[in-house]
Amino acid sequence: MRALAVMGVMAAAAGCAGGGGDRATSAADARGGAVEVVRRAAAVLAGDGVASAEVSTSMETAAGGTRVTIRGTGAYDFRAGSGRLKVVLPPDAAGGEEHRPITELLAPGALYMMNRGAGVPEDKWVRIDTTALEDGNLVTGGVTDPMAAAELLRGAGAVTYVGETDLAGVTVRHYRGTADIGRAARLAAAPSRAALAAAAQGFRTGAVPFDAYLDEQGRLRKVRHRFSFANEGGPVMEVVSTTLLYGFGVPVTVRLPDERDIYTGEIGQGRA
């Protein structure tokens, strides 16, 4: 699947809490409205009092018995649909020298990458139209766009409330279920709709298993998606993408590159 060529190059280069009274009632409410609670996650992130967050990501790929993990850190503005992340590739993943971290700028309909490699000059950005990618940039950049990760939950069908647990000192509610990419695309806010619609056509299956962790304010704190696709007729590849959100309300400034700083030449695809 050609849409995943960027990620292919990157991979090659590189306790439940108890309680009574009010808490028991709250847990019962969480179970009863599990689907709606999960589907509202994206709207809550873009709402008053949240709007932005610090982000930590990991993306693990598995194909042909080989596992590669790509990690990212940064911040994201959910109202603007934009963010800045530093993506770190595994050292010596292809038997060569360590790859420089890749800087990624996320914006509605676009992904910008610096230190992309594959013949791109070091002082140039690469711009990718995410609405034209067969995966809608859910996996291409080695990071799932945090807004897309939340919007995908709008497609949640059957959802199970697993229970309360602790996440970095915060009590969260764990939900497990499956999201339909096509349904998510139809229900998503405008900035994410086109990319998710593209993804609905590109994956091996439109059903995406997930684990979502929300705090008592309904804010998404952690989400793990499991994607499955066949890469250009090759073996089925499994991708587990995890997004952690914290530091809500942090200032986020994203300045997109000038046209003169964007590389328009040929990009080597490397090994998928």
mmCIF file of N, CA, C and O in Angstrom, residues 147-199:
data_model
loop_
_atom_site.group_PDB
_atom_site.id
_atom_site.type_symbol
_atom_site.label_atom_id
_atom_site.label_comp_id
_atom_site.label_asym_id
_atom_site.label_seq_id
_atom_site.Cartn_x
_atom_site.Cartn_y
_atom_site.Cartn_z
ATOM 1 N N MET A 147 -5.501 14.217 17.183
ATOM 2 C CA MET A 147 -6.909 14.516 16.951
ATOM 3 C C MET A 147 -7.578 13.372 16.210
ATOM 4 O O MET A 147 -8.705 12.980 16.529
ATOM 5 N N ALA A 148 -6.877 12.794 15.224
ATOM 6 C CA ALA A 148 -7.432 11.663 14.494
ATOM 7 C C ALA A 148 -7.619 10.462 15.407
ATOM 8 O O ALA A 148 -8.596 9.713 15.278
ATOM 9 N N ALA A 149 -6.690 10.280 16.355
ATOM 10 C CA ALA A 149 -6.800 9.166 17.303
ATOM 11 C C ALA A 149 -8.074 9.296 18.124
ATOM 12 O O ALA A 149 -8.762 8.308 18.409
ATOM 13 N N ALA A 150 -8.400 10.540 18.525
ATOM 14 C CA ALA A 150 -9.621 10.767 19.298
ATOM 15 C C ALA A 150 -10.862 10.694 18.415
ATOM 16 O O ALA A 150 -11.876 10.106 18.794
ATOM 17 N N GLU A 151 -10.786 11.280 17.224
ATOM 18 C CA GLU A 151 -11.937 11.270 16.312
ATOM 19 C C GLU A 151 -12.310 9.848 15.904
ATOM 20 O O GLU A 151 -13.483 9.550 15.672
ATOM 21 N N LEU A 152 -11.317 8.980 15.819
ATOM 22 C CA LEU A 152 -11.591 7.597 15.458
ATOM 23 C C LEU A 152 -12.538 6.940 16.465
ATOM 24 O O LEU A 152 -13.316 6.044 16.111
ATOM 25 N N LEU A 153 -12.508 7.404 17.697
ATOM 26 C CA LEU A 153 -13.383 6.839 18.723
ATOM 27 C C LEU A 153 -14.850 7.189 18.495
ATOM 28 O O LEU A 153 -15.736 6.574 19.093
ATOM 29 N N ARG A 154 -15.140 8.165 17.632
ATOM 30 C CA ARG A 154 -16.534 8.462 17.288
ATOM 31 C C ARG A 154 -17.177 7.269 16.590
ATOM 32 O O ARG A 154 -18.402 7.146 16.548
ATOM 33 N N GLY A 155 -16.352 6.399 16.034
ATOM 34 C CA GLY A 155 -16.872 5.219 15.355
ATOM 35 C C GLY A 155 -17.018 4.021 16.260
ATOM 36 O O GLY A 155 -17.242 2.899 15.787
ATOM 37 N N ALA A 156 -16.899 4.230 17.582
ATOM 38 C CA ALA A 156 -16.992 3.120 18.535
ATOM 39 C C ALA A 156 -18.361 2.455 18.455
ATOM 40 O O ALA A 156 -19.399 3.126 18.415
ATOM 41 N N GLY A 157 -18.345 1.123 18.426
ATOM 42 C CA GLY A 157 -19.587 0.357 18.440
ATOM 43 C C GLY A 157 -19.790 -0.230 19.818
ATOM 44 O O GLY A 157 -20.006 0.485 20.791
ATOM 45 N N ALA A 158 -19.681 -1.543 19.918
ATOM 46 C CA ALA A 158 -19.790 -2.188 21.227
ATOM 47 C C ALA A 158 -18.574 -1.814 22.065
ATOM 48 O O ALA A 158 -17.433 -1.988 21.642
ATOM 49 N N VAL A 159 -18.831 -1.285 23.253
ATOM 50 C CA VAL A 159 -17.759 -0.857 24.153
ATOM 51 C C VAL A 159 -17.959 -1.493 25.519
ATOM 52 O O VAL A 159 -19.077 -1.503 26.052
ATOM 53 N N THR A 160 -16.878 -2.019 26.071
ATOM 54 C CA THR A 160 -16.919 -2.625 27.405
ATOM 55 C C THR A 160 -16.205 -1.719 28.398
ATOM 56 O O THR A 160 -15.094 -1.258 28.135
ATOM 57 N N TYR A 161 -16.843 -1.463 29.520
ATOM 58 C CA TYR A 161 -16.196 -0.724 30.604
ATOM 59 C C TYR A 161 -15.400 -1.733 31.420
ATOM 60 O O TYR A 161 -15.967 -2.620 32.060
ATOM 61 N N VAL A 162 -14.072 -1.611 31.399
ATOM 62 C CA VAL A 162 -13.207 -2.572 32.073
ATOM 63 C C VAL A 162 -13.103 -2.266 33.557
ATOM 64 O O VAL A 162 -13.121 -3.176 34.398
ATOM 65 N N GLY A 163 -13.006 -0.984 33.912
ATOM 66 C CA GLY A 163 -12.896 -0.601 35.314
ATOM 67 C C GLY A 163 -11.961 0.573 35.496
ATOM 68 O O GLY A 163 -11.411 1.118 34.532
ATOM 69 N N GLU A 164 -11.773 0.987 36.747
ATOM 70 C CA GLU A 164 -10.879 2.089 37.061
ATOM 71 C C GLU A 164 -9.461 1.575 37.277
ATOM 72 O O GLU A 164 -9.256 0.466 37.754
ATOM 73 N N THR A 165 -8.508 2.424 36.934
ATOM 74 C CA THR A 165 -7.111 2.098 37.170
ATOM 75 C C THR A 165 -6.342 3.392 37.349
ATOM 76 O O THR A 165 -6.905 4.491 37.223
ATOM 77 N N ASP A 166 -5.062 3.293 37.661
ATOM 78 C CA ASP A 166 -4.220 4.461 37.876
ATOM 79 C C ASP A 166 -3.292 4.647 36.675
ATOM 80 O O ASP A 166 -2.662 3.693 36.208
ATOM 81 N N LEU A 167 -3.230 5.869 36.186
ATOM 82 C CA LEU A 167 -2.349 6.197 35.074
ATOM 83 C C LEU A 167 -1.532 7.428 35.459
ATOM 84 O O LEU A 167 -2.055 8.539 35.499
ATOM 85 N N ALA A 168 -0.269 7.213 35.790
ATOM 86 C CA ALA A 168 0.637 8.294 36.193
ATOM 87 C C ALA A 168 0.039 9.133 37.319
ATOM 88 O O ALA A 168 0.111 10.368 37.309
ATOM 89 N N GLY A 169 -0.583 8.454 38.291
ATOM 90 C CA GLY A 169 -1.131 9.146 39.441
ATOM 91 C C GLY A 169 -2.529 9.701 39.254
ATOM 92 O O GLY A 169 -3.068 10.344 40.163
ATOM 93 N N VAL A 170 -3.125 9.470 38.093
ATOM 94 C CA VAL A 170 -4.477 9.959 37.802
ATOM 95 C C VAL A 170 -5.418 8.764 37.693
ATOM 96 O O VAL A 170 -5.107 7.768 37.026
ATOM 97 N N THR A 171 -6.565 8.845 38.365
ATOM 98 C CA THR A 171 -7.560 7.793 38.253
ATOM 99 C C THR A 171 -8.268 7.911 36.908
ATOM 100 O O THR A 171 -8.802 8.970 36.562
ATOM 101 N N VAL A 172 -8.240 6.845 36.140
ATOM 102 C CA VAL A 172 -8.867 6.850 34.817
ATOM 103 C C VAL A 172 -9.806 5.660 34.683
ATOM 104 O O VAL A 172 -9.693 4.669 35.415
ATOM 105 N N ARG A 173 -10.720 5.766 33.744
ATOM 106 C CA ARG A 173 -11.657 4.692 33.446
ATOM 107 C C ARG A 173 -11.266 4.049 32.126
ATOM 108 O O ARG A 173 -11.081 4.721 31.127
ATOM 109 N N HIS A 174 -11.126 2.754 32.163
ATOM 110 C CA HIS A 174 -10.629 1.981 31.034
ATOM 111 C C HIS A 174 -11.810 1.421 30.241
ATOM 112 O O HIS A 174 -12.665 0.734 30.780
ATOM 113 N N TYR A 175 -11.825 1.736 28.944
ATOM 114 C CA TYR A 175 -12.857 1.224 28.038
ATOM 115 C C TYR A 175 -12.193 0.442 26.919
ATOM 116 O O TYR A 175 -11.129 0.829 26.418
ATOM 117 N N ARG A 176 -12.830 -0.642 26.512
ATOM 118 C CA ARG A 176 -12.291 -1.476 25.431
ATOM 119 C C ARG A 176 -13.391 -1.725 24.409
ATOM 120 O O ARG A 176 -14.547 -1.989 24.770
ATOM 121 N N GLY A 177 -13.027 -1.627 23.133
ATOM 122 C CA GLY A 177 -14.039 -1.849 22.104
ATOM 123 C C GLY A 177 -13.437 -1.855 20.719
ATOM 124 O O GLY A 177 -12.223 -2.014 20.546
ATOM 125 N N THR A 178 -14.280 -1.652 19.733
ATOM 126 C CA THR A 178 -13.864 -1.629 18.331
ATOM 127 C C THR A 178 -14.497 -0.417 17.663
ATOM 128 O O THR A 178 -15.691 -0.151 17.839
ATOM 129 N N ALA A 179 -13.692 0.314 16.910
ATOM 130 C CA ALA A 179 -14.183 1.486 16.190
ATOM 131 C C ALA A 179 -14.256 1.189 14.702
ATOM 132 O O ALA A 179 -13.384 0.515 14.147
ATOM 133 N N ASP A 180 -15.292 1.679 14.060
ATOM 134 C CA ASP A 180 -15.452 1.557 12.617
ATOM 135 C C ASP A 180 -14.954 2.844 11.965
ATOM 136 O O ASP A 180 -15.472 3.928 12.241
ATOM 137 N N ILE A 181 -13.932 2.743 11.106
ATOM 138 C CA ILE A 181 -13.332 3.942 10.519
ATOM 139 C C ILE A 181 -14.338 4.701 9.669
ATOM 140 O O ILE A 181 -14.394 5.938 9.698
ATOM 141 N N GLY A 182 -15.158 3.996 8.912
ATOM 142 C CA GLY A 182 -16.145 4.661 8.075
ATOM 143 C C GLY A 182 -17.144 5.458 8.889
ATOM 144 O O GLY A 182 -17.472 6.607 8.549
ATOM 145 N N ARG A 183 -17.634 4.888 9.981
ATOM 146 C CA ARG A 183 -18.570 5.608 10.840
ATOM 147 C C ARG A 183 -17.888 6.812 11.465
ATOM 148 O O ARG A 183 -18.469 7.900 11.564
ATOM 149 N N ALA A 184 -16.645 6.635 11.894
ATOM 150 C CA ALA A 184 -15.909 7.750 12.485
ATOM 151 C C ALA A 184 -15.759 8.891 11.488
ATOM 152 O O ALA A 184 -15.888 10.067 11.847
ATOM 153 N N ALA A 185 -15.479 8.571 10.232
ATOM 154 C CA ALA A 185 -15.323 9.600 9.204
ATOM 155 C C ALA A 185 -16.611 10.391 9.020
ATOM 156 O O ALA A 185 -16.583 11.618 8.846
ATOM 157 N N ARG A 186 -17.737 9.718 9.053
ATOM 158 C CA ARG A 186 -19.021 10.403 8.865
ATOM 159 C C ARG A 186 -19.348 11.321 10.041
ATOM 160 O O ARG A 186 -20.005 12.352 9.865
ATOM 161 N N LEU A 187 -18.896 10.962 11.252
ATOM 162 C CA LEU A 187 -19.251 11.711 12.449
ATOM 163 C C LEU A 187 -18.169 12.694 12.893
ATOM 164 O O LEU A 187 -18.416 13.521 13.766
ATOM 165 N N ALA A 188 -16.998 12.628 12.289
ATOM 166 C CA ALA A 188 -15.869 13.454 12.716
ATOM 167 C C ALA A 188 -16.095 14.924 12.403
ATOM 168 O O ALA A 188 -16.841 15.294 11.497
ATOM 169 N N ALA A 189 -15.414 15.784 13.167
ATOM 170 C CA ALA A 189 -15.414 17.211 12.874
ATOM 171 C C ALA A 189 -14.723 17.441 11.532
ATOM 172 O O ALA A 189 -13.883 16.642 11.097
ATOM 173 N N ALA A 190 -15.061 18.537 10.879
ATOM 174 C CA ALA A 190 -14.603 18.801 9.510
ATOM 175 C C ALA A 190 -13.099 18.637 9.290
ATOM 176 O O ALA A 190 -12.690 18.038 8.287
ATOM 177 N N PRO A 191 -12.224 19.141 10.175
ATOM 178 C CA PRO A 191 -10.784 19.032 9.892
ATOM 179 C C PRO A 191 -10.278 17.597 9.758
ATOM 180 O O PRO A 191 -9.288 17.346 9.068
ATOM 181 N N SER A 192 -10.936 16.638 10.420
ATOM 182 C CA SER A 192 -10.473 15.248 10.394
ATOM 183 C C SER A 192 -11.239 14.378 9.412
ATOM 184 O O SER A 192 -10.832 13.250 9.137
ATOM 185 N N ARG A 193 -12.333 14.876 8.879
ATOM 186 C CA ARG A 193 -13.262 14.044 8.120
ATOM 187 C C ARG A 193 -12.636 13.445 6.858
ATOM 188 O O ARG A 193 -12.741 12.242 6.595
ATOM 189 N N ALA A 194 -11.955 14.277 6.060
ATOM 190 C CA ALA A 194 -11.426 13.801 4.780
ATOM 191 C C ALA A 194 -10.330 12.760 4.975
ATOM 192 O O ALA A 194 -10.263 11.764 4.245
ATOM 193 N N ALA A 195 -9.454 12.972 5.968
ATOM 194 C CA ALA A 195 -8.373 12.017 6.206
ATOM 195 C C ALA A 195 -8.932 10.672 6.661
ATOM 196 O O ALA A 195 -8.482 9.607 6.216
ATOM 197 N N LEU A 196 -9.939 10.694 7.552
ATOM 198 C CA LEU A 196 -10.529 9.443 8.016
ATOM 199 C C LEU A 196 -11.303 8.751 6.899
ATOM 200 O O LEU A 196 -11.330 7.520 6.830
ATOM 201 N N ALA A 197 -11.907 9.528 6.021
ATOM 202 C CA ALA A 197 -12.614 8.935 4.881
ATOM 203 C C ALA A 197 -11.627 8.192 3.982
ATOM 204 O O ALA A 197 -11.938 7.114 3.455
ATOM 205 N N ALA A 198 -10.435 8.751 3.802
ATOM 206 C CA ALA A 198 -9.398 8.070 3.025
ATOM 207 C C ALA A 198 -8.966 6.795 3.727
ATOM 208 O O ALA A 198 -8.787 5.745 3.089
ATOM 209 N N ALA A 199 -8.813 6.858 5.044
ATOM 210 C CA ALA A 199 -8.390 5.689 5.810
ATOM 211 C C ALA A 199 -9.423 4.571 5.736
ATOM 212 O O ALA A 199 -9.070 3.385 5.747
#
